[in-house]
PDB file of C-alpha atoms and ligand atoms in Angstrom:
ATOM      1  CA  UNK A   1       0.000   0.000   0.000  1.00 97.00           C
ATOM      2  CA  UNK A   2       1.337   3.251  -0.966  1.00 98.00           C
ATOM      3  CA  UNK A   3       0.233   6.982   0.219  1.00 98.00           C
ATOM      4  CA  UNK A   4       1.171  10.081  -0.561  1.00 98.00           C
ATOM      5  CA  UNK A   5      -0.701  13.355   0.326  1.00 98.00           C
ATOM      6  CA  UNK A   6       0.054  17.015   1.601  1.00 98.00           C
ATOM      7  CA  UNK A   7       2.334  18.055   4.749  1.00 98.00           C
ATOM      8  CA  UNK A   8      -1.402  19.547   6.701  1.00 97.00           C
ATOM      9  CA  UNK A   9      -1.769  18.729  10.102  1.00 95.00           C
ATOM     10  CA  UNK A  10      -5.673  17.638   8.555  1.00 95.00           C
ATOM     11  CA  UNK A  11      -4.253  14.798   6.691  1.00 96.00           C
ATOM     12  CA  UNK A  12      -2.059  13.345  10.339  1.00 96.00           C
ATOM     13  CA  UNK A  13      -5.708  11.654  11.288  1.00 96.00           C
ATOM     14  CA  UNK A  14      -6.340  10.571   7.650  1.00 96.00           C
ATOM     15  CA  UNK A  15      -2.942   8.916   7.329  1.00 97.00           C
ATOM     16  CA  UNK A  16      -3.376   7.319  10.790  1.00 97.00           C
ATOM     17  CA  UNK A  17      -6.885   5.847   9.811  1.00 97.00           C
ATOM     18  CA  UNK A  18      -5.343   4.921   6.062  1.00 98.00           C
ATOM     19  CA  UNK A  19      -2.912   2.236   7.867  1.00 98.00           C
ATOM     20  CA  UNK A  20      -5.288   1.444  10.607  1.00 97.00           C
ATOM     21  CA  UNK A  21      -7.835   0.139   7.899  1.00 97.00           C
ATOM     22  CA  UNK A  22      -4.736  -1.942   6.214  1.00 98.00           C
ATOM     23  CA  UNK A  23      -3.409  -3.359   9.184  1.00 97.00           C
ATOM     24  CA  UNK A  24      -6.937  -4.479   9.855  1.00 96.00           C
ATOM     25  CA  UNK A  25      -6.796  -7.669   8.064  1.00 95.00           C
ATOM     26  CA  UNK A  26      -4.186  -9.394  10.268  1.00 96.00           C
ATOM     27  CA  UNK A  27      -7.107  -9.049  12.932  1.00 94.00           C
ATOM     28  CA  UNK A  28      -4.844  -6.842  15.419  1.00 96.00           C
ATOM     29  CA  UNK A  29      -6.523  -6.319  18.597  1.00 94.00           C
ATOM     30  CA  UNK A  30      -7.432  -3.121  19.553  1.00 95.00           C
ATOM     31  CA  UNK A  31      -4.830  -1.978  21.575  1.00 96.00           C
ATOM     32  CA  UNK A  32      -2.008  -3.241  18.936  1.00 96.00           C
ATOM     33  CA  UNK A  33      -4.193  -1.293  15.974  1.00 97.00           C
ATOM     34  CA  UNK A  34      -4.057   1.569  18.732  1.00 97.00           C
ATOM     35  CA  UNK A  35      -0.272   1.328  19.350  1.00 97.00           C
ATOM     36  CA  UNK A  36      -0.107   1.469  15.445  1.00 98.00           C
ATOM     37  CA  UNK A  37      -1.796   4.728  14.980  1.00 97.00           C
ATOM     38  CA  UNK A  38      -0.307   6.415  17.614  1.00 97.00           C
ATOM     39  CA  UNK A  39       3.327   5.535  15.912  1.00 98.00           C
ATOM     40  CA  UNK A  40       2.150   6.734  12.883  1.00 98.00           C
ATOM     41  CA  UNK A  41       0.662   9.920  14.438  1.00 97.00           C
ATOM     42  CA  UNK A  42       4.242  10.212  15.979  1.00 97.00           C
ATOM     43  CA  UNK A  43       5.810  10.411  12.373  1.00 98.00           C
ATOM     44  CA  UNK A  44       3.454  11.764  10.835  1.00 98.00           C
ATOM     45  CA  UNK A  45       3.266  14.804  12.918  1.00 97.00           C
ATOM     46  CA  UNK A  46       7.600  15.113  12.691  1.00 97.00           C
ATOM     47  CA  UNK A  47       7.408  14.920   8.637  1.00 98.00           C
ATOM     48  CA  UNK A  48       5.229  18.175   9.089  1.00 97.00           C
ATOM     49  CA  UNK A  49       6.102  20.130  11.733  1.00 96.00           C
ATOM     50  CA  UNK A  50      10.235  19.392  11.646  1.00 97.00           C
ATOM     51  CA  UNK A  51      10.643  17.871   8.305  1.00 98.00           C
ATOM     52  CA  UNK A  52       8.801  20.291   6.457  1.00 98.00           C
ATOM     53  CA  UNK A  53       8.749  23.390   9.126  1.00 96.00           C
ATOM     54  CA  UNK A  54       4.642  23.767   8.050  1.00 93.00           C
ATOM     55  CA  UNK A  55       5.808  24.459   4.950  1.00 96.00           C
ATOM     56  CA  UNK A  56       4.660  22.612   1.493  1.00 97.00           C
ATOM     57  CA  UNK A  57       5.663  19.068   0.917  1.00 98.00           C
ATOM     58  CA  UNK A  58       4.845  15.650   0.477  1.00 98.00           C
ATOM     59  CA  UNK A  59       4.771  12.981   2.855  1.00 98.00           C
ATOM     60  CA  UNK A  60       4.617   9.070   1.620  1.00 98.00           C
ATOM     61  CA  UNK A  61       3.351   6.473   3.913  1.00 98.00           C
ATOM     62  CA  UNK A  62       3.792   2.408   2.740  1.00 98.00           C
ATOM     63  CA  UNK A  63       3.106  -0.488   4.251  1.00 98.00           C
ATOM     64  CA  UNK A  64       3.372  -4.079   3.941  1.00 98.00           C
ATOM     65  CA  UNK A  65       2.651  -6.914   5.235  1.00 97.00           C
ATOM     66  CA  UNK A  66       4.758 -10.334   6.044  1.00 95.00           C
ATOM     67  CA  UNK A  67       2.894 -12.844   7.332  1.00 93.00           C
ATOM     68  CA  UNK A  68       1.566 -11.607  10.549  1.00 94.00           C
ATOM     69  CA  UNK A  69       3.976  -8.626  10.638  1.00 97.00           C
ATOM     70  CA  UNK A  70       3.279  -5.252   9.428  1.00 98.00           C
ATOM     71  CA  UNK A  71       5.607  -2.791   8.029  1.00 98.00           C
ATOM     72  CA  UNK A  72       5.701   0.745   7.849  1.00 98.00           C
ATOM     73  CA  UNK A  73       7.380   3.113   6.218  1.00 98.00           C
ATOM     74  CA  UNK A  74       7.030   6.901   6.347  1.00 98.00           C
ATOM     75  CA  UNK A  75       9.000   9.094   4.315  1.00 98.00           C
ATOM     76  CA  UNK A  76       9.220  13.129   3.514  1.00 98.00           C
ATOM     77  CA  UNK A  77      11.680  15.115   1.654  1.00 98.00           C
ATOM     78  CA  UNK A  78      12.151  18.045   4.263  1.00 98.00           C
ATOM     79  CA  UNK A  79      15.342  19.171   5.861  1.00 98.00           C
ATOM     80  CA  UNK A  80      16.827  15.712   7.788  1.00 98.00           C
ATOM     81  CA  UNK A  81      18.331  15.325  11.111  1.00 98.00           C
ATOM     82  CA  UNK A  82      21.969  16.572  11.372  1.00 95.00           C
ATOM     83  CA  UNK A  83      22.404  14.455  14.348  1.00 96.00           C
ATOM     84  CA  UNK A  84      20.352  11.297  14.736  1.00 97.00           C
ATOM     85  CA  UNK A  85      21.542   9.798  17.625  1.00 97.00           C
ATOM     86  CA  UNK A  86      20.791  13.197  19.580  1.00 97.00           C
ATOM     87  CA  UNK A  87      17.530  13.832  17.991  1.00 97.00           C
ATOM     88  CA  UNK A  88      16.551   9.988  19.037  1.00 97.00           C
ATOM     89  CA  UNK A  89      17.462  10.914  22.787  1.00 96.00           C
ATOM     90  CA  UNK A  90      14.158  10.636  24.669  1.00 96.00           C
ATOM     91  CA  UNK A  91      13.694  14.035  25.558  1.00 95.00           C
ATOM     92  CA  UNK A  92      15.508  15.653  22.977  1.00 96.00           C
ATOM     93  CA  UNK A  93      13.458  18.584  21.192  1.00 95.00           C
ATOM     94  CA  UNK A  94      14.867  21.353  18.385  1.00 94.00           C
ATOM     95  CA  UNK A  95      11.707  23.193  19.330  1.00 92.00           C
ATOM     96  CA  UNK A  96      11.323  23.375  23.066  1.00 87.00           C
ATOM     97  CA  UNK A  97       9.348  27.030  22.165  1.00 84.00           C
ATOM     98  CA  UNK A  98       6.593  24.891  20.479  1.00 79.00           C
ATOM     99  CA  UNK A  99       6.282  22.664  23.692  1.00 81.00           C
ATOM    100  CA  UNK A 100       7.136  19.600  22.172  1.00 88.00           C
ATOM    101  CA  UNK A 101       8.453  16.945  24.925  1.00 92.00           C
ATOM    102  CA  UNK A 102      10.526  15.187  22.340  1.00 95.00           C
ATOM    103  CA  UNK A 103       9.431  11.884  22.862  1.00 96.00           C
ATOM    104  CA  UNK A 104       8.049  11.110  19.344  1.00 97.00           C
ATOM    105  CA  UNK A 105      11.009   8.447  18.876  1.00 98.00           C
ATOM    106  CA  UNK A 106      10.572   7.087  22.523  1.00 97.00           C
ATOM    107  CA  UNK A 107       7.074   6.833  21.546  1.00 97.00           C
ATOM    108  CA  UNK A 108       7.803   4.950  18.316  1.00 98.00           C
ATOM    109  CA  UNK A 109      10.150   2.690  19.528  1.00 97.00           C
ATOM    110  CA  UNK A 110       8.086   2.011  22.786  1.00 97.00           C
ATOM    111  CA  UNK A 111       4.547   0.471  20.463  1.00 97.00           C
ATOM    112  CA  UNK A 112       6.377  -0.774  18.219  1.00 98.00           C
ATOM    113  CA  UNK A 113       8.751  -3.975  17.717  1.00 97.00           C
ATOM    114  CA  UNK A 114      11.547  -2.102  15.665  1.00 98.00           C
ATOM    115  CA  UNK A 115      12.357   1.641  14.745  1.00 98.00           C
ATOM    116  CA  UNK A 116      14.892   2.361  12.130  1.00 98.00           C
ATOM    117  CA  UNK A 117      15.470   6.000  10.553  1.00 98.00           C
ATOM    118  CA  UNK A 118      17.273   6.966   7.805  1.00 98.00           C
ATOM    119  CA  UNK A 119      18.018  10.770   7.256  1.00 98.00           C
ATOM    120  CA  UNK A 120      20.409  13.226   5.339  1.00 97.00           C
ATOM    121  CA  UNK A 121      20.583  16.787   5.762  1.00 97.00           C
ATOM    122  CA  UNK A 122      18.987  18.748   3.256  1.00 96.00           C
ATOM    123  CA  UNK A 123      17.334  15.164   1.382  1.00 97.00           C
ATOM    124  CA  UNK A 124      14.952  13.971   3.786  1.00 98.00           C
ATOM    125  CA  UNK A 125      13.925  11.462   6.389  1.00 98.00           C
ATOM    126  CA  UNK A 126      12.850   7.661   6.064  1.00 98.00           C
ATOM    127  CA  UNK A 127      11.344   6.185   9.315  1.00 98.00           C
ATOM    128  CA  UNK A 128      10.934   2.088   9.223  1.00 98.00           C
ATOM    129  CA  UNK A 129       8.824   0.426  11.804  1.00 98.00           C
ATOM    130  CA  UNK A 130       7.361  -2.949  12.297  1.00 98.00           C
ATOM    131  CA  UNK A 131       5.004  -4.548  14.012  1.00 98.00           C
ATOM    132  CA  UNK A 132       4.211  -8.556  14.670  1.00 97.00           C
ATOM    133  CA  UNK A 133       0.598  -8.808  15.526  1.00 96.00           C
ATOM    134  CA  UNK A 134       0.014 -11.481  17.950  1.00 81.00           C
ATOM    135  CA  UNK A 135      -2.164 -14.086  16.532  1.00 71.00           C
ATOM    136  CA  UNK A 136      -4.968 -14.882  19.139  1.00 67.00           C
ATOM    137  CA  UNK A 137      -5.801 -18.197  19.990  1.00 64.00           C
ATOM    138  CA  UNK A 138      -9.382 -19.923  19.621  1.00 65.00           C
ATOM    139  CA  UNK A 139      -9.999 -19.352  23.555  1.00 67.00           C
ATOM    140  CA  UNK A 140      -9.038 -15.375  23.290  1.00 67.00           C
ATOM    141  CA  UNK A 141     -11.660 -14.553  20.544  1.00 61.00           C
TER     142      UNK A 141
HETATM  143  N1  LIG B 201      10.959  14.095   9.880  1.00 50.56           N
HETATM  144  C1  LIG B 201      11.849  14.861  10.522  1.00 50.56           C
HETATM  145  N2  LIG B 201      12.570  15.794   9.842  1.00 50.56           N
HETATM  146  C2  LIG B 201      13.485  16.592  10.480  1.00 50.56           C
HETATM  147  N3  LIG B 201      13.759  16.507  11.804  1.00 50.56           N
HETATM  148  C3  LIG B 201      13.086  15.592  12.519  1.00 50.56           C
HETATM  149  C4  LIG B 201      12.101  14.729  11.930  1.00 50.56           C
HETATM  150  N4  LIG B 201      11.626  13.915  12.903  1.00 50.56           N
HETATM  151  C5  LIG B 201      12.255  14.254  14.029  1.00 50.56           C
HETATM  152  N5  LIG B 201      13.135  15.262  13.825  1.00 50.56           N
HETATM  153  C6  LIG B 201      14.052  15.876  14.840  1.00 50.56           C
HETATM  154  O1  LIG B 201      14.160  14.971  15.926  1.00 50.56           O
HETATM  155  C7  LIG B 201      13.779  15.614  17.151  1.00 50.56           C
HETATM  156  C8  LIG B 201      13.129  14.593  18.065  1.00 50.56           C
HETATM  157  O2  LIG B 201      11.892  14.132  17.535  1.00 50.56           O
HETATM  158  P1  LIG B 201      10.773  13.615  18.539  1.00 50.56           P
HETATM  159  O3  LIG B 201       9.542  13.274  17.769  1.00 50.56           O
HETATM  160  O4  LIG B 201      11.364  12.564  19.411  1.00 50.56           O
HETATM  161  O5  LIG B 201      10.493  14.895  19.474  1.00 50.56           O
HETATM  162  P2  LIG B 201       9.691  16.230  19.125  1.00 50.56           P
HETATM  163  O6  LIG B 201       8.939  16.079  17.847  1.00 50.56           O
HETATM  164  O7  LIG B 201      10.632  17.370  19.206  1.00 50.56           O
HETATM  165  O8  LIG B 201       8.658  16.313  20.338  1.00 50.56           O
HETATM  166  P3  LIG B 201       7.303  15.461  20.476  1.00 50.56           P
HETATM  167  O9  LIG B 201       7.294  14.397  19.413  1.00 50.56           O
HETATM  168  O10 LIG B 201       7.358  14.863  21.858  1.00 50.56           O
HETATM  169  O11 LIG B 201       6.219  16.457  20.312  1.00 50.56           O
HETATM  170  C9  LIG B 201      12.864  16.749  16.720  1.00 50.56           C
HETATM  171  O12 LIG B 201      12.845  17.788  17.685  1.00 50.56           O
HETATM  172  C10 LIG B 201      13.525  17.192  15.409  1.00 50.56           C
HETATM  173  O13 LIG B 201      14.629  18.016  15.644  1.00 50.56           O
HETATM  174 MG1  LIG B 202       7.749  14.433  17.460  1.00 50.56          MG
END
């Protein structure tokens, strides 16, 4: 699944309802589709406010699925992360005047089962999560 739409803080709930539907046929319960969309919310929300600074832009979100694990991937072409590791500190904000806690990544890594970014100055930022989603037994239905 592929999506691309405007950097508007309107289209953060779309994008987190887009991958919500699509993860919804590997059955997730609720608070695994719920850990999902607030990751995605996370991302989302950095692609427009850091990555693109409000400003214009696109932002991509894919996703795929391998067997019961879902990938994500959530991309923008904005101004990167000089320095990763710092920005990935929990706590860490550039913009401590917007009151921003700068726990996005904390966030991210904390719902899901792997976080991986990829960013240059100037080019952009990748973010790559996944996700198993536990299959439920007969009795847990
Ligand atoms: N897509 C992005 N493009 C450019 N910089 C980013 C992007 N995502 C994160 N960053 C940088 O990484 C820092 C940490 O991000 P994180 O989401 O953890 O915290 P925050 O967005 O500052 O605060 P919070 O998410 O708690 O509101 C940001 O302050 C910003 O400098
Ligand atoms: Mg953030």
């Amino acid at each position: 699944m592929k999506l691309e739409f405007a950097s508007k803080s309107t289209n953060e709930s779309f994008a987190r309802v887009v991958v919500a539907a699509f993860a919804a046929q590997l059955d997730p319960t609720l608070e695994e589709l719920s850990d999902i969309k607030t990751a995605v919310s996370e991302a989302v929300t950095n692609a427009i406010i850091h990555g693109y600074e409000y400003g214009e832009g696109i932002i991509t979100v894919e996703c795929s699925i391998y067997e019961s694990i879902i990938e994500i991937e959530i991309s923008d072409s904005g101004k990167g992360i000089g320095d990763l590791k710092e920005a990935m500190e929990p706590f860490f904000t550039s913009k401590p005047n917007l009151e921003r806690s700068g726990m996005g990544f904390t966030v991210m890594e904390t719902f899901m089962d792997s976080l991986e970014v990829e960013s240059m100055e100037g080019k952009g930022t990748v973010i790559k999560m996944s996700k198993r989603i536990r299959e439920l037994s007969d009795k847990e239905r």
